[in-house]
Short mmCIF file of C-alpha atoms in Angstrom, two decimals:
data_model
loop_
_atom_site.label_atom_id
_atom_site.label_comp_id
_atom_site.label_asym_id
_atom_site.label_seq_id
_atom_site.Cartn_x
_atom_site.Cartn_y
_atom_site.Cartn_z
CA UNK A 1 111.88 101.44 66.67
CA UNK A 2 110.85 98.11 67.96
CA UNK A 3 111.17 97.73 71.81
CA UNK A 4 111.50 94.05 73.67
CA UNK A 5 109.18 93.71 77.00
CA UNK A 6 111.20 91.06 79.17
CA UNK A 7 108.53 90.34 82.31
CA UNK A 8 106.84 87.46 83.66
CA UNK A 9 103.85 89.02 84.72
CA UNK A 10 100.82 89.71 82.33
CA UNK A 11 99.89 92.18 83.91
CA UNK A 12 102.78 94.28 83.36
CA UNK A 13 103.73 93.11 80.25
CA UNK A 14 100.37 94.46 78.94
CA UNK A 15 101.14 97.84 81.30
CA UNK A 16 104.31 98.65 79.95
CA UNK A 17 103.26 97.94 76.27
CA UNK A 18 100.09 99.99 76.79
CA UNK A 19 102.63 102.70 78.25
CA UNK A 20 105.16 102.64 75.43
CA UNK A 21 102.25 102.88 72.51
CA UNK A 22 100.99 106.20 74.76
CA UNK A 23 104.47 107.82 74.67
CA UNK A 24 105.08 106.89 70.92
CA UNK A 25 106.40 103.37 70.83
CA UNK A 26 104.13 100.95 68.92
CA UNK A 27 106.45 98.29 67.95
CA UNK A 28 106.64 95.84 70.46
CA UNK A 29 107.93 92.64 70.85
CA UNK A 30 107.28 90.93 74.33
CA UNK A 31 109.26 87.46 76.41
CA UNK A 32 108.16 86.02 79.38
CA UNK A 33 111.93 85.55 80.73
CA UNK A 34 115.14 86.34 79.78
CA UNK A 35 115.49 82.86 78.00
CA UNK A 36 112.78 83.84 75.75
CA UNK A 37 114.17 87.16 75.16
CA UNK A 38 117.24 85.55 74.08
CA UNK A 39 115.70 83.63 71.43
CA UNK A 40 113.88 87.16 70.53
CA UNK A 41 116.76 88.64 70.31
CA UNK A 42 117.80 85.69 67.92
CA UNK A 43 115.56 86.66 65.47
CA UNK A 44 114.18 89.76 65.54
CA UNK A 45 116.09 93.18 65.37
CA UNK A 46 115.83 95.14 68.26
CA UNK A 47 116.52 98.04 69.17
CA UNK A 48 115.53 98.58 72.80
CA UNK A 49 115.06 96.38 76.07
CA UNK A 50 112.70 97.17 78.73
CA UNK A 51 113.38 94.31 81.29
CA UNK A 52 111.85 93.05 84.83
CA UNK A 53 114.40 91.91 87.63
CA UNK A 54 113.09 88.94 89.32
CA UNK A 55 111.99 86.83 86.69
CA UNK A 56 111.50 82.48 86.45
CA UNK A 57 114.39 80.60 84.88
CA UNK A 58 116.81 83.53 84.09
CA UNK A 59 117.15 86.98 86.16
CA UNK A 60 116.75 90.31 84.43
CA UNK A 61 120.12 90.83 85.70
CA UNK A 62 121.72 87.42 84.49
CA UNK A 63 119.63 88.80 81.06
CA UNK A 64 121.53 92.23 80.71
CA UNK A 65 124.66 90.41 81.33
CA UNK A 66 124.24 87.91 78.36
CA UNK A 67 123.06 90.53 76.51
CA UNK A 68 125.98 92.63 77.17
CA UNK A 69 128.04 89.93 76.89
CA UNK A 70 127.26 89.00 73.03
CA UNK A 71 128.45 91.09 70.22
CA UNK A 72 125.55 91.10 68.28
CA UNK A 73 123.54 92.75 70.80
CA UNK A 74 125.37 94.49 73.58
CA UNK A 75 125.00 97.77 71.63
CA UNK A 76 121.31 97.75 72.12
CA UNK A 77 120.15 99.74 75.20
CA UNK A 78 118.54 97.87 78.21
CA UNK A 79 116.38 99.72 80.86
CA UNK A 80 115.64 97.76 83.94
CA UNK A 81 112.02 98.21 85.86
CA UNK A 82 111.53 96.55 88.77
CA UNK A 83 110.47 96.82 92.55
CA UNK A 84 113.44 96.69 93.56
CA UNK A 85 115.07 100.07 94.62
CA UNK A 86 118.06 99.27 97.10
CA UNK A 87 121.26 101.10 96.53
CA UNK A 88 123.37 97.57 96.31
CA UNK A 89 120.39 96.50 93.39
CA UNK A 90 120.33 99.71 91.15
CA UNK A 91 124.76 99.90 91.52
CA UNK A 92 124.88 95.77 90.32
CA UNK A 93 122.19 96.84 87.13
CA UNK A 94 124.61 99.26 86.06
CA UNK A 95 127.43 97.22 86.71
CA UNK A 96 126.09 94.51 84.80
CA UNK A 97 124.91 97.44 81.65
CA UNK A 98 121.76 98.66 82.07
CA UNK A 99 121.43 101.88 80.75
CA UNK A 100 118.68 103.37 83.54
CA UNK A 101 117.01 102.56 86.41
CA UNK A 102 112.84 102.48 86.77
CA UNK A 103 110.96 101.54 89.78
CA UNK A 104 107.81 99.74 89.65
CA UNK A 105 104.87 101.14 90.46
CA UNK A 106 105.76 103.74 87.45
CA UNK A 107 104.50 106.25 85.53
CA UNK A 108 104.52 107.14 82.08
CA UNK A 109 106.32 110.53 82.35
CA UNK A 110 108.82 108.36 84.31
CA UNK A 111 109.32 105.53 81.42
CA UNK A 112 108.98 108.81 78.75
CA UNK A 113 111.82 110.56 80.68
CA UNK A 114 114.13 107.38 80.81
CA UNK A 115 113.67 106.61 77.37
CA UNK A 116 114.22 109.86 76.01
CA UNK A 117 117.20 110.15 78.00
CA UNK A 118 119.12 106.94 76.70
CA UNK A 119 118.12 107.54 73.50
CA UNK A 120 119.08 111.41 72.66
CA UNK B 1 122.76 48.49 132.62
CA UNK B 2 121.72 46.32 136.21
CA UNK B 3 120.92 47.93 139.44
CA UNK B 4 123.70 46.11 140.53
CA UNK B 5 126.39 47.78 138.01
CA UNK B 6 124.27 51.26 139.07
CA UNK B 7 125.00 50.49 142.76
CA UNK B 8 129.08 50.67 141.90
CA UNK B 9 128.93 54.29 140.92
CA UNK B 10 128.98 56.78 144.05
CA UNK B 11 125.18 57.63 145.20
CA UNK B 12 125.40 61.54 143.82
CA UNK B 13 126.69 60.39 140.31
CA UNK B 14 123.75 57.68 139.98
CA UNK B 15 121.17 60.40 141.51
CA UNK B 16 122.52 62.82 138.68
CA UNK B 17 122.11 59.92 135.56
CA UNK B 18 118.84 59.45 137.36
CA UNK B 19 117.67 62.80 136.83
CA UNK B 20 118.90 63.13 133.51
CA UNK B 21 116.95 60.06 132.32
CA UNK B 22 113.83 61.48 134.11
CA UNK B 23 114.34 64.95 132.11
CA UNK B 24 114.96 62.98 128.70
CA UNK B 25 112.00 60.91 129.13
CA UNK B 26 109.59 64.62 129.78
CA UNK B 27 111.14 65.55 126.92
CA UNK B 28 110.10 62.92 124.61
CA UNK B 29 106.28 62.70 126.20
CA UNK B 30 106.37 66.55 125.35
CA UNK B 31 107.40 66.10 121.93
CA UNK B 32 105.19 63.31 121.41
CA UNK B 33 102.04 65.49 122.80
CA UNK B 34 103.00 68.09 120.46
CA UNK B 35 103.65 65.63 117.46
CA UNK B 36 100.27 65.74 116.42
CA UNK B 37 99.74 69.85 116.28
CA UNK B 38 103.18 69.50 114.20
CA UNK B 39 101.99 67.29 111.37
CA UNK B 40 98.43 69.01 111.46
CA UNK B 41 100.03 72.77 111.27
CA UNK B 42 102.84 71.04 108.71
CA UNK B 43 99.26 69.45 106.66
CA UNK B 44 97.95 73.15 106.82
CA UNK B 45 101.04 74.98 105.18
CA UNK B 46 99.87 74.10 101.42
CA UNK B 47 96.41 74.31 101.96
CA UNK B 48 97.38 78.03 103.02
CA UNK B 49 100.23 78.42 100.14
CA UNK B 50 97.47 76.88 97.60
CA UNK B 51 94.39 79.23 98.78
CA UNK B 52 96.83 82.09 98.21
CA UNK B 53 98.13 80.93 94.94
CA UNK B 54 94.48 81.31 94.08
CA UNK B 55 94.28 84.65 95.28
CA UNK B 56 97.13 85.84 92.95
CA UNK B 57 95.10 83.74 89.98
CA UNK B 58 91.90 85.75 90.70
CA UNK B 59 93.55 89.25 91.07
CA UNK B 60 95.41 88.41 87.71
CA UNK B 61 92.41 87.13 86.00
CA UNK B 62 90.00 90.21 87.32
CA UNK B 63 92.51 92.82 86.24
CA UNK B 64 92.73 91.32 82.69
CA UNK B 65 88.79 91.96 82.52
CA UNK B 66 89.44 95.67 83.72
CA UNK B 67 91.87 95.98 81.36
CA UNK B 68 90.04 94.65 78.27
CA UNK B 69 87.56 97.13 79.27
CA UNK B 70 90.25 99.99 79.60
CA UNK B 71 91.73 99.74 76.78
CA UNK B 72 88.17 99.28 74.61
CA UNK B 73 87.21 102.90 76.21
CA UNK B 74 90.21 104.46 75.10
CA UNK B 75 90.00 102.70 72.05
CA UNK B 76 86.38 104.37 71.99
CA UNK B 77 87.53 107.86 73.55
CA UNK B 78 90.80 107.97 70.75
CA UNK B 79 87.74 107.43 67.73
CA UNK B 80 85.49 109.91 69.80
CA UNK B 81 88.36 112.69 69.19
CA UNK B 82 89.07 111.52 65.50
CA UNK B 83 85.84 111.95 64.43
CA UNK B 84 84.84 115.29 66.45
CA UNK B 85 87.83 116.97 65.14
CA UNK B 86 86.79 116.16 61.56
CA UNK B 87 83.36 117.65 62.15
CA UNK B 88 85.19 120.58 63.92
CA UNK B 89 86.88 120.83 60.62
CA UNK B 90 84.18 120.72 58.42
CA UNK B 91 82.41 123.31 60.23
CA UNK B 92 81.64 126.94 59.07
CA UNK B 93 83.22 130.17 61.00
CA UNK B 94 79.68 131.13 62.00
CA UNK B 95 78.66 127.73 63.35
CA UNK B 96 80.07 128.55 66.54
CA UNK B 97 77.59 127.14 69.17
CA UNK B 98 78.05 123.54 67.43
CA UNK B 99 81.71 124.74 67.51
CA UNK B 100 82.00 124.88 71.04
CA UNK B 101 80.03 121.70 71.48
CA UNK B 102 82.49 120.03 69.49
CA UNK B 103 85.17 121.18 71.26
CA UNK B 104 83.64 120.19 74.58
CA UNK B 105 83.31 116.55 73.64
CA UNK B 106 86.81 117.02 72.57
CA UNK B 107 87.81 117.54 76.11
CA UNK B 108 85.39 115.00 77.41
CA UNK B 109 86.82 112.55 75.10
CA UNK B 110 90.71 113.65 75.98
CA UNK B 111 89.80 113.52 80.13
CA UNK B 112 88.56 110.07 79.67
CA UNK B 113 91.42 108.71 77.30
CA UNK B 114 93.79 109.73 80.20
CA UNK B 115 91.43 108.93 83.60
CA UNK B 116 91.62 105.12 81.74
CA UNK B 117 95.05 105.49 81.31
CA UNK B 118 95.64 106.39 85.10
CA UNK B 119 93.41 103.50 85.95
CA UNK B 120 95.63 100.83 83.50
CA UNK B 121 98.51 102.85 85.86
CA UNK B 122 97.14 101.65 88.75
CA UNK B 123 96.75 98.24 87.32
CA UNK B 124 100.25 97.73 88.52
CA UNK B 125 99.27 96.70 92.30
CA UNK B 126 98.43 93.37 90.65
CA UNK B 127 102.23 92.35 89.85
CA UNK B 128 103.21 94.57 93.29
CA UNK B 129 100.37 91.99 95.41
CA UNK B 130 101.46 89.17 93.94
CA UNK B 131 105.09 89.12 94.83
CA UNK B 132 104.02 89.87 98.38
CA UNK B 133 101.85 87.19 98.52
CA UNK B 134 104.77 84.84 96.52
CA UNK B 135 106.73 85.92 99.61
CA UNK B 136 104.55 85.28 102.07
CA UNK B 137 104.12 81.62 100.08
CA UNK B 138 108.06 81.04 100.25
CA UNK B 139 108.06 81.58 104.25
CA UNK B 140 104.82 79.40 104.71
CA UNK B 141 106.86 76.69 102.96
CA UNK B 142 110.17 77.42 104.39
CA UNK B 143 107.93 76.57 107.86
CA UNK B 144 106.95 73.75 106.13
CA UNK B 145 110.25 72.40 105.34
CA UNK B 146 111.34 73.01 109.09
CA UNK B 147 108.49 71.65 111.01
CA UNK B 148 108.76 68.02 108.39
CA UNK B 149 112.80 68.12 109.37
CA UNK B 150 111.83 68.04 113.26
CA UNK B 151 109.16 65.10 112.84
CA UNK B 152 112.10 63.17 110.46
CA UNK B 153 114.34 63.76 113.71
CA UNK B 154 111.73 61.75 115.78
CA UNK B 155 112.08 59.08 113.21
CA UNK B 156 108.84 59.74 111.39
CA UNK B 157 109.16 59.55 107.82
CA UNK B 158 107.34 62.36 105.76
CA UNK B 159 107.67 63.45 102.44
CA UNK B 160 108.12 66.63 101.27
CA UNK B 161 106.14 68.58 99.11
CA UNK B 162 107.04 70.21 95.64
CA UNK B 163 107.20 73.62 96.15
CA UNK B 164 107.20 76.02 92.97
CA UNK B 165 110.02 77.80 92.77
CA UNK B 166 108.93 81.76 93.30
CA UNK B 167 110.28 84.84 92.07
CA UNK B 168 109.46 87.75 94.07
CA UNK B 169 111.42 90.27 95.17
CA UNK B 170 110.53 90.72 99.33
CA UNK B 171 110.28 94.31 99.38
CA UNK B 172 108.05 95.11 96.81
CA UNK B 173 105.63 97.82 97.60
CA UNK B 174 103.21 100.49 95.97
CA UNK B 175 103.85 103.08 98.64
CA UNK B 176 105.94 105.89 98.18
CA UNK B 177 106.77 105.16 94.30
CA UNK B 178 107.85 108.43 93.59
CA UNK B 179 110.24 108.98 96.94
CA UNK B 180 111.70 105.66 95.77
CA UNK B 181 112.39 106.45 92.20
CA UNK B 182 113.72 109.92 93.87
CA UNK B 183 116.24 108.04 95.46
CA UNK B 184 117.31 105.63 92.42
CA UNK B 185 117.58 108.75 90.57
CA UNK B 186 120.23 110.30 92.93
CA UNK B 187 121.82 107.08 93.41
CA UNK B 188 122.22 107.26 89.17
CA UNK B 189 123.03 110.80 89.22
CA UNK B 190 125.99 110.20 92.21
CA UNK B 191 127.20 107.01 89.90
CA UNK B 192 127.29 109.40 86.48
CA UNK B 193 129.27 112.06 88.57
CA UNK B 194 131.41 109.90 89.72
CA UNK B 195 132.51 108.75 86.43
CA UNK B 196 132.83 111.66 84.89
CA UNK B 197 135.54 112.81 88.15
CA UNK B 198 137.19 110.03 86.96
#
């Protein structure tokens, strides 16, 4: 299964991927922004989208809306992980088609759970 | 306006304009005093914004060396277990002393693999710091901004900065991660029941 890491940091990006080869993900494909992971998407099959919120030049919100918006990809599942933990935030993901709901600083049995969830 | 044109107004209405000039003029020598600590706290802002930006750079750059050396140990620790368990295998029922040996650096090898991987965990306050300090950046400049639009009123012309544009979201934090993700989880759970009522 190959899994696309939308985040701006480095730091995380290299986190999460670290994370998702300990719980049995090694294929992974990563984008600094959700313009990159666009052009990912373009041409690469994937299957799964881990995304950041607050991102440079497109939001991971804006991001799960184009994604959900084009039929090519809206199938593919999208789970947002971010700082951000307000009721208003977490309601507009969903709204806008993420399939769960992570908040940074995580843990693996966290990410393992949410995974495993969308996917069964 | 002549003292003579002043003289046709009623003495309590020239007394007033009087008084308001006087006031208008303190104004303007307090302004001007406090001009200069204006422009020189306005000149501080991206020093301050720039020293932090740095601060973000370092923290980025010194968690990138921890985590090079992370991820070699548990590269090292993940080999470590490989190869003890094919000694383990190779050994004979009666061997048990080396047996248990084995098995211990085993363990050893398994405890370290996941103390690294609790430390890469903890890695995260880098991404958490930084968009508190990007924050902290965007209200230094918004300062900035404000303190350059009062001088322009005075008719000084300044010009303002290029900020970068930030992306930070204002209430990131690394306390109470798992009350937080509590919360989400019963926000998602309340969402999921109500659709499923509907």
């Amino acid at each position: 299964m190959k899994i696309l890491v939308v985040e701006d940091s480095p730091t995380m990006r290299r986190i999460i991927k670290n994370t998702l080869k300990r719980i049995g993900y090694d294929e992974v494909e990563e984008a600094e922004d959700g313009v990159q992971a666009l052009a990912t998407l373009g041409n690469t099959p994937i299957d799964f989208i881990v995304t950041d919120w607050n991102m440079p030049k497109m939001s991971g919100l804006d991001f799960i809306k184009r994604v959900k918006s084009n039929q090519e990809y809206k199938h593919v599942p999208i789970l947002m992980v971010t700082t951000r933990s307000v009721e208003q935030d977490v309601l507009e993901a969903f709204e806008a088609g993420a399939a769960s709901y992570i908040v940074k600083p995580f843990t693996p049995d966290v990410l393992k759970e949410k995974m495993d969830s969308i996917l069964k | 306006m002549s003292d003579k044109d002043l003289k046709s107004f009623p003495p309590e209405v020239v007394d007033e304009v009087i008084q308001m000039v006087q006031a208008v003029n303190a104004m303007i020598a307090k302004f001007k005093s406090i001009r200069t600590p204006i422009i020189e706290s306005s000149n501080s802002v991206p020093v301050a914004t720039k020293q932090l930006d740095k601060v973000t750079a370092e923290t980025e750059k010194a968690t990138h060396q921890m985590l090079d050396l992370i991820e070699g140990i548990m590269e090292r620790e993940a080999d470590t277990h490989e190869k003890a368990n094919e000694v383990l295998a190779s050994l004979d029922a009666d061997e048990t002393e080396t047996k248990m040996a084995v098995e211990k650096i085993i363990k050893n090898a398994d405890q370290s693999q996941n103390d690294s991987f609790m430390l890469m965990e903890a890695m995260q306050f880098q991404d958490i710091t930084s968009q508190q300090i990007n924050h902290a950046n965007s209200i230094l400049e918004e300062i900035e901004e404000k303190l350059l639009t009062l001088l322009k009123l005075t008719g000084d012309s300044f010009q303002f900065s290029e900020h970068s544009s930030r992306h930070f979201d204002p209430d990131a934090t690394t306390e109470g991660r798992n009350h937080r993700q509590q919360t989400v989880d019963e926000i998602i759970k309340m969402k999921e029941r109500a659709k499923k009522g509907r």
